[in-house]
Coordinates of C-alpha atoms in Angstrom, one line a residue:
X1 CA 0.1 0.3 -0.2
X2 CA 2.9 2.3 0.6
X3 CA 4.2 1.9 -2.6
X4 CA 1.1 2.5 -4.2
X5 CA 0.5 5.5 -2.9
X6 CA -1.9 4.5 -0.2
X7 CA 0.5 5.3 2.8
X8 CA 1.5 3.3 6.0
X9 CA -2.5 1.9 6.3
X10 CA -3.9 -1.6 6.3
X11 CA -6.8 -0.5 4.7
X12 CA -8.8 2.2 3.2
X13 CA -11.1 4.8 5.5
X14 CA -9.2 5.5 8.9
X15 CA -5.3 4.8 9.1
X16 CA -4.7 2.2 10.7
X17 CA -1.2 0.8 11.9
X18 CA -1.1 -2.3 10.8
X19 CA 2.4 -3.2 11.2
X20 CA 4.8 -3.1 14.8
X21 CA 8.0 -3.3 12.6
X22 CA 8.3 0.5 11.0
X23 CA 11.5 0.1 10.1
X24 CA 11.7 -3.5 8.3
X25 CA 8.6 -2.0 6.2
X26 CA 10.0 0.8 5.1
X27 CA 13.4 -1.1 4.5
X28 CA 11.2 -3.9 2.1
X29 CA 9.3 -1.2 0.7
X30 CA 12.7 0.9 -0.8
X31 CA 14.3 -2.4 -2.0
X32 CA 10.9 -2.6 -3.4
X33 CA 10.9 0.9 -5.4
X34 CA 13.5 -0.5 -7.3
X35 CA 11.3 -3.3 -8.8
X36 CA 12.6 -5.9 -6.5
X37 CA 9.7 -8.3 -5.5
X38 CA 9.0 -7.7 -2.2
X39 CA 9.1 -11.1 -1.1
X40 CA 12.7 -11.4 -2.5
X41 CA 13.4 -8.0 -1.5
X42 CA 12.4 -9.4 2.5
X43 CA 14.4 -12.4 1.9
X44 CA 18.0 -10.6 1.1
X45 CA 17.3 -8.3 3.7
X46 CA 16.8 -11.6 5.7
X47 CA 20.4 -13.1 4.4
X48 CA 22.6 -9.6 5.4
X49 CA 20.5 -9.0 8.8
X50 CA 21.7 -12.7 9.6
X51 CA 25.5 -12.2 7.8
X52 CA 25.7 -9.1 9.7
X53 CA 25.0 -10.9 13.3
X54 CA 27.4 -13.6 12.4
X55 CA 30.3 -10.9 11.5
X56 CA 29.3 -8.5 14.9
X57 CA 30.2 -12.2 16.8
X58 CA 33.4 -12.7 14.7
X59 CA 34.3 -8.7 14.8
X60 CA 33.5 -9.1 18.8
X61 CA 36.0 -12.4 19.3
X62 CA 38.5 -11.9 16.8
X63 CA 41.3 -14.2 17.5
X64 CA 44.5 -12.5 18.2
X65 CA 46.0 -15.8 17.2
X66 CA 44.9 -18.6 15.0
X67 CA 44.8 -20.5 17.8
X68 CA 42.7 -18.8 19.6
X69 CA 39.9 -19.3 16.6
X70 CA 37.5 -21.8 17.9
X71 CA 35.7 -19.2 20.4
X72 CA 34.4 -16.8 17.2
X73 CA 33.6 -20.1 15.6
X74 CA 31.6 -22.3 17.9
X75 CA 29.5 -18.8 18.5
X76 CA 28.8 -18.4 14.9
X77 CA 28.4 -21.9 14.1
X78 CA 25.9 -22.2 16.8
X79 CA 23.9 -18.9 15.5
X80 CA 23.9 -19.9 12.1
X81 CA 22.8 -23.5 12.7
X82 CA 19.6 -22.9 15.3
X83 CA 16.4 -24.0 13.4
X84 CA 15.0 -20.3 14.1
X85 CA 17.8 -18.7 12.8
X86 CA 17.0 -20.5 9.1
X87 CA 13.3 -20.0 9.5
X88 CA 13.3 -16.5 10.1
X89 CA 16.1 -15.2 7.8
X90 CA 13.6 -16.3 5.0
X91 CA 10.0 -15.9 7.3
X92 CA 9.8 -12.3 6.0
X93 CA 9.2 -10.7 9.2
X94 CA 11.6 -8.1 11.0
X95 CA 13.8 -10.6 13.2
X96 CA 16.8 -10.4 10.6
X97 CA 17.1 -6.8 10.9
X98 CA 16.4 -6.7 14.6
X99 CA 18.7 -9.1 15.3
X100 CA 21.6 -7.0 13.0
X101 CA 20.9 -3.8 15.1
X102 CA 21.2 -5.6 18.6
X103 CA 24.1 -7.6 17.4
X104 CA 26.3 -4.5 17.0
X105 CA 24.3 -2.3 19.8
X106 CA 26.1 -5.3 22.2
X107 CA 29.6 -4.8 20.4
X108 CA 29.9 -1.5 20.4
X109 CA 28.1 -1.1 24.4
X110 CA 31.1 -3.7 25.5
X111 CA 33.5 -1.3 23.8
X112 CA 31.6 1.3 25.7
X113 CA 32.2 0.2 29.1
X114 CA 35.7 -1.1 28.6
X115 CA 36.7 2.5 27.2
X116 CA 37.0 6.4 28.4
X117 CA 37.3 9.9 27.3
X118 CA 36.4 10.6 23.0
X119 CA 36.2 6.6 22.7
X120 CA 34.0 5.9 25.3
X121 CA 31.7 8.5 23.4
X122 CA 32.0 7.7 20.2
X123 CA 31.1 3.9 21.1
X124 CA 27.9 5.4 23.2
X125 CA 26.8 7.2 19.8
X126 CA 27.3 3.8 18.3
X127 CA 25.4 1.8 20.4
X128 CA 22.7 4.0 21.2
X129 CA 22.4 4.5 17.5
X130 CA 22.2 1.0 17.1
X131 CA 19.6 0.7 19.8
X132 CA 17.6 3.7 17.9
X133 CA 16.9 1.7 15.1
X134 CA 16.2 -1.4 17.3
X135 CA 13.7 0.9 18.7
X136 CA 12.0 1.5 15.1
X137 CA 12.2 -2.1 14.3
X138 CA 10.6 -3.4 17.2
X139 CA 8.3 -1.7 19.9
X140 CA 9.7 -3.8 22.7
X141 CA 13.2 -3.1 22.1
X142 CA 13.9 -0.5 24.9
X143 CA 14.1 -3.5 27.4
X144 CA 16.7 -4.1 25.5
X145 CA 18.2 -0.5 26.2
X146 CA 17.0 -0.8 29.7
X147 CA 19.2 -3.9 30.0
X148 CA 22.3 -2.6 28.7
X149 CA 22.0 0.9 30.8
X150 CA 21.3 -1.7 33.7
X151 CA 24.7 -3.6 32.7
X152 CA 26.7 0.2 32.7
X153 CA 25.1 1.2 35.5
X154 CA 26.5 -1.9 37.9
X155 CA 29.6 -2.1 35.9
X156 CA 30.5 1.7 36.5
X157 CA 28.5 2.6 39.5
X158 CA 27.5 6.0 39.9
X159 CA 30.4 8.3 38.9
X160 CA 30.0 11.0 36.9
X161 CA 31.5 9.0 33.9
X162 CA 29.6 6.6 34.0
X163 CA 26.6 8.3 34.4
X164 CA 27.7 10.4 31.4
X165 CA 28.2 7.1 29.2
X166 CA 24.6 6.1 30.2
X167 CA 23.1 9.4 29.0
X168 CA 25.2 9.1 25.8
X169 CA 23.6 5.8 25.5
X170 CA 19.8 6.5 26.2
X171 CA 19.7 9.7 23.9
X172 CA 19.2 8.5 20.5
X173 CA 16.8 5.0 21.5
X174 CA 14.9 7.8 23.7
X175 CA 14.4 10.2 20.8
X176 CA 13.8 7.8 18.3
X177 CA 11.0 5.9 20.6
X178 CA 9.3 9.3 21.4
X179 CA 9.3 10.4 17.7
X180 CA 8.0 7.4 16.3
X181 CA 5.1 7.9 19.2
X182 CA 4.7 11.3 17.7
X183 CA 4.5 10.4 14.1
X184 CA 1.6 7.1 15.7
X185 CA -0.2 10.0 17.0
X186 CA -0.2 12.5 14.5
X187 CA -0.9 9.5 11.8
X188 CA -2.7 7.3 13.6
X189 CA -4.6 9.2 16.5
X190 CA -3.1 6.1 18.9
X191 CA -0.3 6.2 21.4
X192 CA 0.7 2.8 21.3
X193 CA 0.4 0.2 18.2
X194 CA -2.1 -1.1 16.7
X195 CA -1.3 -4.8 17.4
X196 CA -0.6 -4.4 20.8
X197 CA -4.3 -3.5 21.5
X198 CA -5.4 -6.6 20.1
X199 CA -2.5 -8.7 21.9
X200 CA -2.2 -7.5 24.8
X201 CA -3.7 -9.6 27.7
X202 CA -1.8 -10.5 30.9
X203 CA -3.0 -13.2 32.6
X204 CA -1.5 -16.4 34.2
X205 CA -2.7 -18.3 31.6
X206 CA -0.8 -16.3 29.2
X207 CA 2.1 -16.3 31.6
X208 CA 1.9 -20.0 31.6
X209 CA 1.6 -20.3 28.0
X210 CA 4.9 -18.1 27.8
X211 CA 6.5 -20.4 30.1
X212 CA 5.7 -23.3 27.8
X213 CA 6.4 -21.5 25.0
X214 CA 10.2 -21.1 26.3
X215 CA 10.9 -24.4 27.5
X216 CA 10.0 -25.9 24.1
X217 CA 12.0 -23.3 22.4
X218 CA 14.8 -23.7 24.2
X219 CA 14.9 -27.9 24.6
X220 CA 15.8 -28.3 20.9
X221 CA 19.2 -26.2 21.6
X222 CA 20.2 -28.4 23.5
X223 CA 24.3 -27.7 24.1
X224 CA 23.3 -24.0 23.1
X225 CA 21.5 -23.5 25.8
X226 CA 23.4 -25.6 28.5
X227 CA 26.6 -23.8 27.3
X228 CA 25.4 -20.4 27.5
X229 CA 23.8 -21.1 31.0
X230 CA 27.7 -22.8 32.3
X231 CA 29.3 -19.6 30.5
X232 CA 27.3 -17.2 32.6
X233 CA 27.8 -19.5 35.9
X234 CA 31.5 -19.7 35.5
X235 CA 32.6 -16.6 34.4
X236 CA 30.4 -15.1 37.3
X237 CA 33.6 -16.0 39.3
X238 CA 36.0 -13.2 37.3
X239 CA 35.8 -9.7 37.5
X240 CA 37.5 -9.4 34.6
X241 CA 34.5 -11.1 32.6
X242 CA 31.3 -9.0 34.7
X243 CA 30.6 -6.6 31.6
X244 CA 29.9 -9.6 29.5
X245 CA 28.0 -11.4 32.2
X246 CA 26.0 -8.1 32.9
X247 CA 25.0 -7.4 29.7
X248 CA 24.3 -10.9 28.2
X249 CA 22.5 -11.9 31.3
X250 CA 20.4 -9.1 31.7
X251 CA 19.4 -8.9 27.9
X252 CA 18.5 -12.8 28.6
X253 CA 16.6 -12.3 31.9
X254 CA 14.7 -9.3 31.0
X255 CA 13.8 -11.2 27.3
X256 CA 13.1 -14.4 29.4
X257 CA 10.4 -12.6 31.8
X258 CA 8.9 -10.7 28.7
X259 CA 8.0 -13.7 26.3
X260 CA 7.0 -15.0 29.6
X261 CA 4.6 -12.3 30.4
X262 CA 2.9 -11.9 26.9
X263 CA 2.4 -15.4 26.7
X264 CA 5.1 -15.8 23.7
X265 CA 4.1 -15.9 20.6
X266 CA 1.5 -17.1 17.7
X267 CA 3.7 -18.0 14.3
X268 CA 5.3 -21.2 14.0
X269 CA 9.5 -21.3 13.9
X270 CA 10.2 -20.0 17.5
X271 CA 11.0 -16.4 15.8
X272 CA 10.5 -15.0 19.5
X273 CA 13.6 -16.8 20.8
X274 CA 15.7 -16.0 18.0
X275 CA 17.4 -13.0 20.5
X276 CA 18.4 -15.2 23.1
X277 CA 19.7 -17.7 20.4
X278 CA 21.8 -14.8 19.5
X279 CA 23.0 -13.9 23.2
X280 CA 23.5 -17.5 23.8
X281 CA 26.1 -17.1 21.0
X282 CA 28.0 -14.5 22.0
X283 CA 28.2 -16.4 25.3
X284 CA 29.4 -19.5 24.0
X285 CA 32.6 -17.8 21.7
X286 CA 33.3 -15.5 25.3
X287 CA 33.1 -18.5 27.2
X288 CA 35.6 -20.6 24.7
X289 CA 38.1 -17.5 25.1
X290 CA 37.7 -17.9 28.7
X291 CA 38.1 -21.7 28.8
X292 CA 41.2 -21.0 26.4
X293 CA 42.8 -18.3 28.9
X294 CA 42.2 -20.7 31.7
X295 CA 43.6 -23.5 30.5
X296 CA 46.7 -21.5 29.8
X297 CA 47.0 -20.4 33.0
X298 CA 46.6 -23.7 34.7
X299 CA 49.4 -25.1 32.3
X300 CA 51.3 -22.6 31.5
X301 CA 54.2 -24.9 31.1
X302 CA 52.6 -27.3 28.3
X303 CA 51.2 -25.5 25.9
X304 CA 50.8 -28.6 23.8
X305 CA 48.2 -29.8 26.2
X306 CA 45.9 -26.8 26.8
X307 CA 46.1 -26.7 22.6
X308 CA 45.3 -30.7 22.3
X309 CA 42.3 -30.0 25.3
X310 CA 40.7 -26.7 23.1
X311 CA 41.2 -28.8 19.9
X312 CA 39.3 -31.4 21.3
X313 CA 36.7 -29.4 22.9
X314 CA 36.2 -27.1 19.8
X315 CA 35.7 -30.4 17.4
X316 CA 33.4 -32.0 20.3
X317 CA 31.3 -28.5 20.3
X318 CA 31.4 -28.8 15.8
X319 CA 30.3 -32.3 15.8
X320 CA 27.2 -31.8 18.3
X321 CA 26.2 -29.0 16.0
X322 CA 26.1 -30.7 12.7
X323 CA 25.3 -33.6 13.9
X324 CA 22.6 -33.1 16.5
X325 CA 21.0 -29.4 15.3

């Protein structure tokens, strides 16, 4: 309807917001404007989005030498082989764009946690831009923004420098989110998405459905889920790993609670599990790096042994992923 001059509307008459993924609709329509079939446009953007997510994992965990490649390798392969990722790469909805924006927002947020001065300001603006665009992609993305801000607060405390970091991080997402609310009110006469008016209903029955949705979605992922949880537990004993633990742990916790509250999703393919799969992939990559460092410290004079153990663990992980995923 947008391409044929009817605007961002669902039907004729009073404008109705029949979407909850504005940026995705605009991106698909942009490609359609150049004559690309809309289904092909959605799938092209799907491949690009999922590819950008994998590249973010590789970028964050790029090894300083070939022997340390196991972390980025296992993390990216675990993400790429997960069934919901394959389904929603070509599924036509906004998951690929959302995951790409979240992945790079988390990369820049971690850089922000470890940096100061001009570098911190640049990382905060980039993270904020990614989060802001993600807010235009899905209306529930502010949950991830809040989790990132909470992680920053716990890592850096209430010091002025850290408060400035959080302010820079939140500025763009707040501006984008408020801007979309104003647009919605002016264009549609509503303050919340039309889809929320239809779907929002909180009850114990809905929460039980949400918990069942999460449980059934996690069980087939097997090693991916277990490895991510073990990584969170193991890394919590190291102060050096706290930023990643807070960021990914809070993000997973907030999203899981939200899915429980809203009752999961009506679509097949576990599309709302995809952010958790991305978080788990990041954690697996981090866990392999931390395991490597631990083996190096445990066997400082026996590099052959530590290298051999890492190779065996990596091969077992890859075998599981390719055999049972």
